[in-house]
Amino acid sequence: MYTWGGLLHQRRRWMRGVEQLPGWLQACLALYGSFYVVLAVLAVVVSVPVALGVWGLHLVVQGALAALCFRRVGQRPPLELLPLFTAYTIALTAGLVIFRLLPLRFHWKGRSYR
């Protein structure tokens, strides 16, 4: 998507599909999507160094998976962008939570969503 608003609308439409999935699968996706919230709680409850260690491990695993995928298609993985991707993911997740909780209507391809 070319704009932040367009991206939020697209992801909100996708979330409509997720809302139709079985409860156990929704729970798995919610757990996956709450990684940074859990990480923040870990920093407060346990310690910041432990949370940073978990985040570092997360970056290593994510980087390894990205490198594998990029290499399979003959490309160099842009691993230096992983921290920026983390910031993007946090911003997008926060934006989607707010966007989902607001009672806004939106339109796409002649359809109205709420």
PDB file of C-alpha atoms in Angstrom, residues 41-108:
ATOM      1  CA  VAL A  41       5.941  -7.109  30.448  1.00  0.00           C
ATOM      2  CA  LEU A  42       9.023  -9.331  30.675  1.00  0.00           C
ATOM      3  CA  ALA A  43      11.231  -6.237  30.927  1.00  0.00           C
ATOM      4  CA  VAL A  44       9.143  -4.885  33.809  1.00  0.00           C
ATOM      5  CA  VAL A  45       8.521  -8.137  35.685  1.00  0.00           C
ATOM      6  CA  VAL A  46      11.877  -9.890  35.175  1.00  0.00           C
ATOM      7  CA  SER A  47      14.487  -7.452  33.902  1.00  0.00           C
ATOM      8  CA  VAL A  48      15.433  -5.333  30.926  1.00  0.00           C
ATOM      9  CA  PRO A  49      18.554  -7.414  30.120  1.00  0.00           C
ATOM     10  CA  VAL A  50      16.465 -10.595  29.957  1.00  0.00           C
ATOM     11  CA  ALA A  51      13.920  -8.896  27.683  1.00  0.00           C
ATOM     12  CA  LEU A  52      16.746  -7.595  25.468  1.00  0.00           C
ATOM     13  CA  GLY A  53      18.149 -11.123  25.315  1.00  0.00           C
ATOM     14  CA  VAL A  54      14.785 -12.516  24.220  1.00  0.00           C
ATOM     15  CA  TRP A  55      14.457  -9.744  21.622  1.00  0.00           C
ATOM     16  CA  GLY A  56      17.990 -10.477  20.399  1.00  0.00           C
ATOM     17  CA  LEU A  57      17.162 -14.162  20.054  1.00  0.00           C
ATOM     18  CA  HIS A  58      14.007 -13.181  18.189  1.00  0.00           C
ATOM     19  CA  LEU A  59      16.083 -11.054  15.784  1.00  0.00           C
ATOM     20  CA  VAL A  60      18.542 -13.913  15.218  1.00  0.00           C
ATOM     21  CA  VAL A  61      15.766 -16.400  14.424  1.00  0.00           C
ATOM     22  CA  GLN A  62      13.905 -13.889  12.262  1.00  0.00           C
ATOM     23  CA  GLY A  63      17.144 -12.994  10.473  1.00  0.00           C
ATOM     24  CA  ALA A  64      18.005 -16.645   9.876  1.00  0.00           C
ATOM     25  CA  LEU A  65      14.580 -17.322   8.375  1.00  0.00           C
ATOM     26  CA  ALA A  66      14.779 -14.201   6.212  1.00  0.00           C
ATOM     27  CA  ALA A  67      18.290 -15.101   5.061  1.00  0.00           C
ATOM     28  CA  LEU A  68      17.146 -18.599   4.127  1.00  0.00           C
ATOM     29  CA  CYS A  69      14.221 -17.259   2.090  1.00  0.00           C
ATOM     30  CA  PHE A  70      16.270 -14.568   0.356  1.00  0.00           C
ATOM     31  CA  ARG A  71      19.083 -16.976  -0.509  1.00  0.00           C
ATOM     32  CA  ARG A  72      16.642 -19.479  -1.977  1.00  0.00           C
ATOM     33  CA  VAL A  73      15.615 -16.854  -4.520  1.00  0.00           C
ATOM     34  CA  GLY A  74      19.199 -15.739  -5.147  1.00  0.00           C
ATOM     35  CA  GLN A  75      19.021 -12.411  -3.304  1.00  0.00           C
ATOM     36  CA  ARG A  76      21.147 -10.870  -0.559  1.00  0.00           C
ATOM     37  CA  PRO A  77      19.142 -10.603   2.664  1.00  0.00           C
ATOM     38  CA  PRO A  78      18.954  -6.987   3.931  1.00  0.00           C
ATOM     39  CA  LEU A  79      19.535  -8.022   7.551  1.00  0.00           C
ATOM     40  CA  GLU A  80      20.526  -4.494   8.523  1.00  0.00           C
ATOM     41  CA  LEU A  81      16.848  -3.584   8.145  1.00  0.00           C
ATOM     42  CA  LEU A  82      15.629  -6.006  10.837  1.00  0.00           C
ATOM     43  CA  PRO A  83      15.606  -3.384  13.643  1.00  0.00           C
ATOM     44  CA  LEU A  84      13.680  -1.019  11.369  1.00  0.00           C
ATOM     45  CA  PHE A  85      11.241  -3.829  10.586  1.00  0.00           C
ATOM     46  CA  THR A  86      10.730  -4.231  14.340  1.00  0.00           C
ATOM     47  CA  ALA A  87       9.760  -0.554  14.645  1.00  0.00           C
ATOM     48  CA  TYR A  88       7.427  -0.913  11.639  1.00  0.00           C
ATOM     49  CA  THR A  89       5.798  -4.009  13.167  1.00  0.00           C
ATOM     50  CA  ILE A  90       5.213  -2.293  16.517  1.00  0.00           C
ATOM     51  CA  ALA A  91       3.753   0.816  14.842  1.00  0.00           C
ATOM     52  CA  LEU A  92       1.525  -1.252  12.557  1.00  0.00           C
ATOM     53  CA  THR A  93       0.275  -3.439  15.413  1.00  0.00           C
ATOM     54  CA  ALA A  94      -0.508  -0.428  17.594  1.00  0.00           C
ATOM     55  CA  GLY A  95      -2.218   1.309  14.672  1.00  0.00           C
ATOM     56  CA  LEU A  96      -4.310  -1.764  13.916  1.00  0.00           C
ATOM     57  CA  VAL A  97      -5.406  -2.166  17.527  1.00  0.00           C
ATOM     58  CA  ILE A  98      -6.550   1.459  17.640  1.00  0.00           C
ATOM     59  CA  PHE A  99      -8.121   1.226  14.172  1.00  0.00           C
ATOM     60  CA  ARG A 100      -9.972  -1.965  15.173  1.00  0.00           C
ATOM     61  CA  LEU A 101     -11.356  -0.458  18.378  1.00  0.00           C
ATOM     62  CA  LEU A 102     -12.658   2.699  16.689  1.00  0.00           C
ATOM     63  CA  PRO A 103     -16.176   2.375  15.245  1.00  0.00           C
ATOM     64  CA  LEU A 104     -15.087   3.454  11.751  1.00  0.00           C
ATOM     65  CA  ARG A 105     -16.562   2.378   8.461  1.00  0.00           C
ATOM     66  CA  PHE A 106     -14.383   1.985   5.425  1.00  0.00           C
ATOM     67  CA  HIS A 107     -14.992   1.125   1.788  1.00  0.00           C
ATOM     68  CA  TRP A 108     -13.072  -1.042  -0.635  1.00  0.00           C
TER      69      TRP A 108
END
